[in-house]
Coordinates of C-alpha atoms in Angstrom, one line a residue:
M1382 CA 128.4 104.8 147.7
T1383 CA 126.1 102.6 149.8
S1384 CA 125.7 98.8 149.8
A1385 CA 122.3 97.4 149.2
L1386 CA 120.6 95.7 152.1
M1387 CA 117.2 95.2 150.5
D1388 CA 116.4 94.8 146.8
L1389 CA 115.5 97.8 144.9
S1390 CA 111.8 97.9 144.2
A1391 CA 111.0 99.8 141.0
S1392 CA 108.5 99.6 138.1
A1393 CA 108.4 101.2 134.7
R1394 CA 105.5 100.6 132.4
G1395 CA 106.3 99.6 128.8
G1396 CA 105.2 101.4 125.7
D1397 CA 103.2 104.6 126.1
A1398 CA 101.1 103.6 129.0
A1399 CA 101.2 106.3 131.8
P1400 CA 102.4 105.1 135.2
V1401 CA 99.8 104.9 137.9
V1402 CA 99.4 104.9 141.7
L1403 CA 96.8 103.4 144.0
A1404 CA 94.3 106.1 145.0
A1405 CA 94.6 104.9 148.6
A1406 CA 97.6 107.3 148.8
A1407 CA 95.1 110.2 148.7
T1408 CA 92.9 108.9 151.6
G1409 CA 91.5 111.8 153.6
L1410 CA 92.7 114.4 151.1
V1411 CA 89.3 115.9 150.4
D1412 CA 88.7 116.6 154.1
F1413 CA 92.3 117.8 154.6
I1414 CA 91.9 120.4 151.7
G1415 CA 88.5 121.5 153.2
A1416 CA 90.1 121.9 156.7
Q1417 CA 92.8 124.1 155.2
G1418 CA 90.2 126.3 153.5
G1419 CA 90.9 125.1 150.0
D1420 CA 88.5 124.8 147.1
V1421 CA 88.2 121.0 146.6
D1422 CA 86.5 121.2 143.2
S1423 CA 89.0 123.6 141.8
I1424 CA 92.0 121.7 143.0
F1425 CA 90.8 118.3 141.8
G1426 CA 89.4 119.8 138.6
N1427 CA 92.7 121.4 137.7
S1428 CA 94.4 118.0 138.3
G1429 CA 92.1 115.9 136.2
I1430 CA 90.9 113.7 139.1
A1431 CA 87.4 113.4 140.5
P1432 CA 87.2 114.0 144.3
D1433 CA 85.4 110.7 144.9
M1434 CA 88.3 108.8 143.5
A1435 CA 90.6 109.8 146.4
G1436 CA 91.1 107.0 148.9
A1437 CA 89.5 104.2 146.8
P1438 CA 91.6 101.1 147.9
T1439 CA 91.9 99.3 144.6
L1440 CA 91.4 102.2 142.1
K1441 CA 94.4 103.5 140.2
V1442 CA 95.0 107.0 139.0
K1443 CA 97.8 108.4 136.8
L1444 CA 100.9 109.2 138.8
A1445 CA 101.3 112.5 137.0
S1446 CA 97.8 113.6 137.9
Y1447 CA 98.3 112.5 141.5
C1448 CA 101.5 114.7 141.8
R1449 CA 99.7 117.6 140.0
L1450 CA 96.9 117.3 142.6
F1451 CA 99.3 118.1 145.5
E1452 CA 101.2 120.8 143.6
E1453 CA 97.9 122.5 142.8
A1454 CA 96.8 122.2 146.4
A1455 CA 100.1 123.7 147.6
R1456 CA 99.7 126.6 145.2
Q1457 CA 96.2 127.4 146.4
I1458 CA 96.8 126.8 150.1
G1459 CA 99.6 128.4 152.1
G1460 CA 101.6 129.5 149.1
D1461 CA 102.3 132.9 147.5
R1462 CA 103.0 134.2 144.0
R1463 CA 106.6 133.2 144.3
E1464 CA 106.4 129.7 145.7
A1465 CA 104.0 127.0 146.7
G1466 CA 103.4 126.2 150.3
N1467 CA 104.2 123.1 152.3
F1468 CA 100.8 121.3 151.8
G1469 CA 102.4 118.0 151.0
L1470 CA 104.7 118.1 154.0
W1471 CA 101.8 118.5 156.5
F1472 CA 99.4 116.1 154.7
G1473 CA 102.1 113.4 155.0
Q1474 CA 102.7 114.1 158.7
Q1475 CA 99.1 113.4 159.6
F1476 CA 98.7 110.4 157.1
Q1477 CA 98.4 107.1 159.0
P1478 CA 99.9 103.8 157.6
R1479 CA 96.4 102.2 157.7
D1480 CA 95.3 104.8 155.2
L1481 CA 97.7 103.3 152.6
G1482 CA 95.3 100.3 152.3
M1483 CA 96.7 96.9 151.6
W1484 CA 100.3 98.2 151.2
G1485 CA 100.1 99.9 154.6
Y1486 CA 98.6 96.9 156.4
A1487 CA 101.3 94.6 154.9
A1488 CA 103.8 96.8 156.8
I1489 CA 102.1 97.4 160.2
S1490 CA 101.1 93.7 160.6
A1491 CA 104.7 92.5 160.2
P1492 CA 106.5 90.9 163.2
N1493 CA 109.2 93.7 163.4
L1494 CA 110.2 97.0 161.9
G1495 CA 112.7 95.4 159.6
V1496 CA 110.2 93.2 157.9
A1497 CA 107.6 96.0 157.9
L1498 CA 110.0 98.3 155.9
D1499 CA 111.1 95.3 153.7
N1500 CA 107.4 94.8 152.9
L1501 CA 107.1 98.4 151.9
V1502 CA 110.1 98.1 149.6
R1503 CA 109.2 94.7 148.0
L1504 CA 105.5 95.5 147.4
F1505 CA 106.1 99.1 146.4
H1506 CA 105.8 98.5 142.7
Y1507 CA 102.3 97.1 143.2
H1508 CA 101.4 100.4 144.8
Q1509 CA 103.1 102.9 142.5
E1510 CA 104.8 102.6 139.1
S1511 CA 107.8 104.3 137.5
S1512 CA 109.2 104.9 140.9
G1513 CA 111.8 103.3 143.2
M1514 CA 112.1 102.6 146.9
R1515 CA 114.9 100.8 148.7
M1516 CA 116.6 100.4 152.1
V1517 CA 120.4 100.6 152.2
R1518 CA 123.1 100.8 154.8
G1519 CA 125.6 103.7 154.4
H1520 CA 129.3 103.7 155.2
D1521 CA 128.5 105.3 158.5
G1522 CA 126.4 102.3 159.4
M1523 CA 123.2 104.1 159.4
M1524 CA 120.1 102.9 157.5
R1525 CA 118.6 104.9 154.6
L1526 CA 115.0 104.4 153.4
E1527 CA 115.1 106.0 150.0
Y1528 CA 112.3 107.0 147.6
Q1529 CA 112.3 108.5 144.1
I1530 CA 110.0 108.9 141.1
Y1531 CA 111.7 107.8 137.9
A1532 CA 109.2 109.2 135.3
S1533 CA 111.1 112.0 133.7
E1534 CA 107.9 113.6 132.5
I1535 CA 106.8 114.4 136.1
V1536 CA 108.8 117.5 136.7
E1537 CA 106.9 118.9 139.6
R1538 CA 107.3 116.4 142.4
R1539 CA 108.3 118.3 145.5
Q1540 CA 105.0 117.9 147.3
D1541 CA 104.9 114.1 146.6
A1542 CA 108.4 113.7 148.0
E1543 CA 107.6 115.5 151.2
L1544 CA 104.3 113.8 151.8
S1545 CA 105.8 110.4 151.0
L1546 CA 108.6 110.7 153.5
G1547 CA 106.1 111.8 156.1
M1548 CA 104.0 108.6 155.4
F1549 CA 107.1 106.4 155.7
A1550 CA 108.1 108.2 158.9
N1551 CA 104.7 107.3 160.4
V1552 CA 105.2 103.6 159.6
I1553 CA 108.3 103.8 161.8
R1554 CA 106.4 105.8 164.4
E1555 CA 103.8 103.0 164.5
C1556 CA 106.6 100.9 165.9
C1557 CA 108.8 103.4 167.8
G1558 CA 106.1 105.8 169.1
P1559 CA 104.8 109.2 167.9
R1560 CA 107.8 111.1 169.2
W1561 CA 110.3 109.1 167.1
A1562 CA 112.5 111.3 164.8
P1563 CA 115.0 110.3 162.0
L1564 CA 118.6 111.3 162.3
E1565 CA 118.4 113.2 159.0
V1566 CA 115.9 113.8 156.2
H1567 CA 117.1 114.2 152.6
F1568 CA 115.1 115.7 149.7
E1569 CA 116.2 115.9 146.0
H1570 CA 114.5 119.3 145.4
P1571 CA 116.1 122.6 146.3
R1572 CA 115.4 124.3 149.6
P1573 CA 112.0 126.0 149.7
A1574 CA 111.4 129.3 151.3
L1575 CA 109.6 127.8 154.3
W1576 CA 112.3 125.1 155.0
K1577 CA 112.2 125.6 158.7
E1578 CA 108.8 123.9 158.7
H1579 CA 110.4 120.8 157.4
E1580 CA 112.8 120.5 160.4
A1581 CA 109.9 121.2 162.8
A1582 CA 107.8 118.5 161.1
F1583 CA 110.4 115.8 161.2
D1584 CA 112.2 117.1 164.3
A1585 CA 115.5 116.4 162.5
P1586 CA 118.1 118.2 160.3
V1587 CA 116.8 118.4 156.7
Y1588 CA 119.1 118.6 153.7
F1589 CA 117.9 119.6 150.2
S1590 CA 119.3 119.2 146.7
Q1591 CA 120.3 115.6 147.6
P1592 CA 120.7 112.7 145.1
T1593 CA 117.4 111.2 146.3
N1594 CA 114.7 111.5 149.0
A1595 CA 115.6 109.6 152.2
L1596 CA 115.0 109.0 155.9
V1597 CA 118.2 108.2 157.8
F1598 CA 117.9 106.2 161.1
R1599 CA 119.7 103.8 163.4
P1600 CA 119.9 100.1 162.3
E1601 CA 119.0 98.7 165.7
L1602 CA 115.4 99.9 165.2
L1603 CA 114.9 97.1 162.6
E1604 CA 114.8 94.6 165.4
R1605 CA 111.9 96.2 167.3
G1606 CA 108.6 94.4 167.3
M1607 CA 105.5 95.9 165.6
P1608 CA 102.7 96.4 168.1
G1609 CA 100.1 95.2 165.5
S1610 CA 101.9 92.1 164.4
D1611 CA 99.5 89.7 162.6
L1612 CA 101.2 87.1 160.4
Q1613 CA 97.9 86.0 158.8
L1614 CA 96.9 89.5 158.0
M1615 CA 100.3 90.3 156.6
T1616 CA 100.2 87.3 154.3
M1617 CA 96.7 88.1 153.1
M1618 CA 97.5 91.8 152.4
R1619 CA 100.6 90.8 150.4
T1620 CA 98.7 88.2 148.4
C1621 CA 95.8 90.6 147.7
L1622 CA 98.2 93.4 146.6
E1623 CA 100.2 91.0 144.4
S1624 CA 97.0 89.7 142.9
L1625 CA 95.7 93.2 142.2
G1626 CA 99.0 94.0 140.4
S1627 CA 99.3 90.8 138.5
H1628 CA 95.9 90.9 136.6
R1629 CA 96.3 91.2 132.9
S1630 CA 93.1 90.1 131.3
G1631 CA 90.9 89.9 134.4
D1632 CA 91.0 86.1 134.4
E1633 CA 93.3 83.6 136.2
G1634 CA 93.5 79.9 136.1
L1635 CA 92.2 77.6 138.8
V1636 CA 95.7 76.3 139.5
E1637 CA 96.8 79.9 140.4
R1638 CA 93.7 80.4 142.5
V1639 CA 94.5 77.2 144.4
K1640 CA 98.0 78.3 145.1
T1641 CA 96.9 81.7 146.2
A1642 CA 94.4 80.1 148.6
I1643 CA 97.1 77.9 149.9
R1644 CA 99.4 80.8 150.5
V1645 CA 96.8 82.8 152.5
S1646 CA 96.0 79.7 154.6
L1647 CA 99.6 78.6 155.4
P1648 CA 100.0 80.7 158.6
N1649 CA 97.2 78.7 160.1
G1650 CA 99.0 75.4 159.5
Y1651 CA 99.0 72.8 156.8
P1652 CA 96.0 73.8 154.5
A1653 CA 93.8 70.7 154.1
L1654 CA 92.4 70.1 150.6
E1655 CA 88.9 70.2 152.0
R1656 CA 89.4 73.6 153.5
I1657 CA 90.9 75.1 150.3
A1658 CA 88.0 73.6 148.3
Q1659 CA 85.5 75.3 150.8
D1660 CA 87.3 78.7 150.4
L1661 CA 87.1 78.5 146.6
R1662 CA 83.6 77.1 146.6
L1663 CA 84.7 74.1 144.7
S1664 CA 84.7 70.3 145.3
P1665 CA 88.0 68.6 146.3
G1666 CA 87.6 66.4 143.3
S1667 CA 87.4 69.3 140.8
I1668 CA 90.6 70.8 142.3
Q1669 CA 92.4 67.5 142.1
R1670 CA 91.4 67.1 138.4
E1671 CA 92.5 70.6 137.5
L1672 CA 95.9 70.1 139.2
A1673 CA 96.3 66.7 137.6
A1674 CA 95.8 68.3 134.2
A1675 CA 98.7 70.6 135.0
G1676 CA 100.8 67.6 136.1
L1677 CA 100.5 68.4 139.8
T1678 CA 99.0 66.7 142.9
Y1679 CA 97.6 68.8 145.7
K1680 CA 100.7 68.0 147.8
D1681 CA 102.8 69.3 144.9
A1682 CA 100.9 72.6 144.9
V1683 CA 101.5 73.0 148.7
E1684 CA 105.2 72.1 148.4
T1685 CA 105.9 74.4 145.4
T1686 CA 104.1 77.3 147.2
R1687 CA 106.1 76.7 150.3
Q1688 CA 109.3 76.5 148.4
S1689 CA 108.8 79.8 146.6
L1690 CA 107.7 81.6 149.7
A1691 CA 110.6 80.1 151.8
R1692 CA 113.2 81.6 149.5
M1693 CA 111.4 85.0 149.5
Y1694 CA 111.1 85.1 153.3
L1695 CA 114.8 84.0 153.8
D1696 CA 115.8 87.0 151.7
Q1697 CA 114.2 89.2 154.3
H1698 CA 117.1 89.0 156.8
Q1699 CA 115.1 90.7 159.6
L1700 CA 112.6 87.8 159.6
P1701 CA 113.5 85.2 162.2
L1702 CA 113.6 81.6 161.1
T1703 CA 110.9 80.7 163.6
E1704 CA 108.6 83.2 162.1
I1705 CA 109.3 81.9 158.6
A1706 CA 108.4 78.4 159.8
L1707 CA 105.0 79.6 161.1
L1708 CA 104.3 81.6 157.9
L1709 CA 104.8 78.4 155.9
G1710 CA 102.5 76.4 158.1
Y1711 CA 105.1 74.4 160.1
S1712 CA 104.5 74.0 163.8
E1713 CA 108.2 73.7 164.6
L1714 CA 111.4 75.2 163.1
S1715 CA 112.9 71.7 162.9
A1716 CA 110.1 70.6 160.5
F1717 CA 110.8 73.6 158.2
T1718 CA 114.6 72.9 158.4
R1719 CA 114.1 69.3 157.3
A1720 CA 111.8 70.3 154.4
F1721 CA 114.0 73.1 153.1
T1722 CA 117.1 70.9 153.3
R1723 CA 115.3 68.3 151.3
W1724 CA 114.3 70.9 148.6
T1725 CA 117.7 72.6 148.3
G1726 CA 120.4 70.4 149.9
V1727 CA 121.3 73.1 152.4
S1728 CA 119.7 74.3 155.7
P1729 CA 117.7 77.6 155.8
R1730 CA 120.5 79.1 157.9
A1731 CA 123.1 78.1 155.4
Y1732 CA 121.0 79.3 152.5
R1733 CA 120.6 82.7 154.2
K1734 CA 124.3 83.0 154.8
Q1735 CA 125.1 82.1 151.2
A1736 CA 122.6 84.6 149.8
H1737 CA 123.9 87.4 152.1

């Protein structure tokens, strides 16, 4: 049994709606199939996906069709009559985090690897539905980044598991260098015929028929800084991804638009009303009237946004308090500490200890 370090990120659609995944996860697939000598039209046609859909950053495709796409490619490329090849394994190894679109950028722009992986976990349900991802610490003290599809109707999922762990490994390599290797790799599917390729690809022992898919690595890596750290970009990507996943009717109220604009602007300091009005192409007076109708002042909107973000950031234990202060638009940690104590009655440090 393992103890949870990060919250489980999962999503299951209600009713009969089929789970989906952002098409960004197939970025570069058409060219990769072509380079392997595969028939692009046949593979995509048999999977029910148009080739021009692959890689679209905001387009969603059915998760079952996405998994079928890679299974079909594995059958046609490098496989034989008995068993499919390792197409997903090698596609994942060359897949770069930036190709994951907003989800990938939210990770590589984080201040350190711990926050990068936490962003992957927390934002995963916006990227892919009916699936779970989490980071846990085992009894041996090692970290496990776990991934699994929950949709029982998707039976063929081996290629997806192998490409997904390859993608996640490359997020860690973005921080630790291209020669980084996990301590172990676990897959839930049985050992395939060409299993030695898996150990060569990950440069690590690989175990099959496991309870879930996972990368195992040392916990001290979580403290390492990300070379592409950009707090403003991280905030923007998180906000955009959450906005994309939250749309229901295609319309949102002005109050939520104002709060979203505030959230994006906070890493640059306190967001002046005039600046937010300019970003939204509205007058300051119209924003104030709309907020007043909702029983809020502009200062209230900033404060409530800061409060909700503060609690979320404090739950990310790898994110230093000084970084949280900057993300919330405070120039000094002391200013954030005073504000948080006023909101909750406890300091940020005490709140984090209580939550942990």
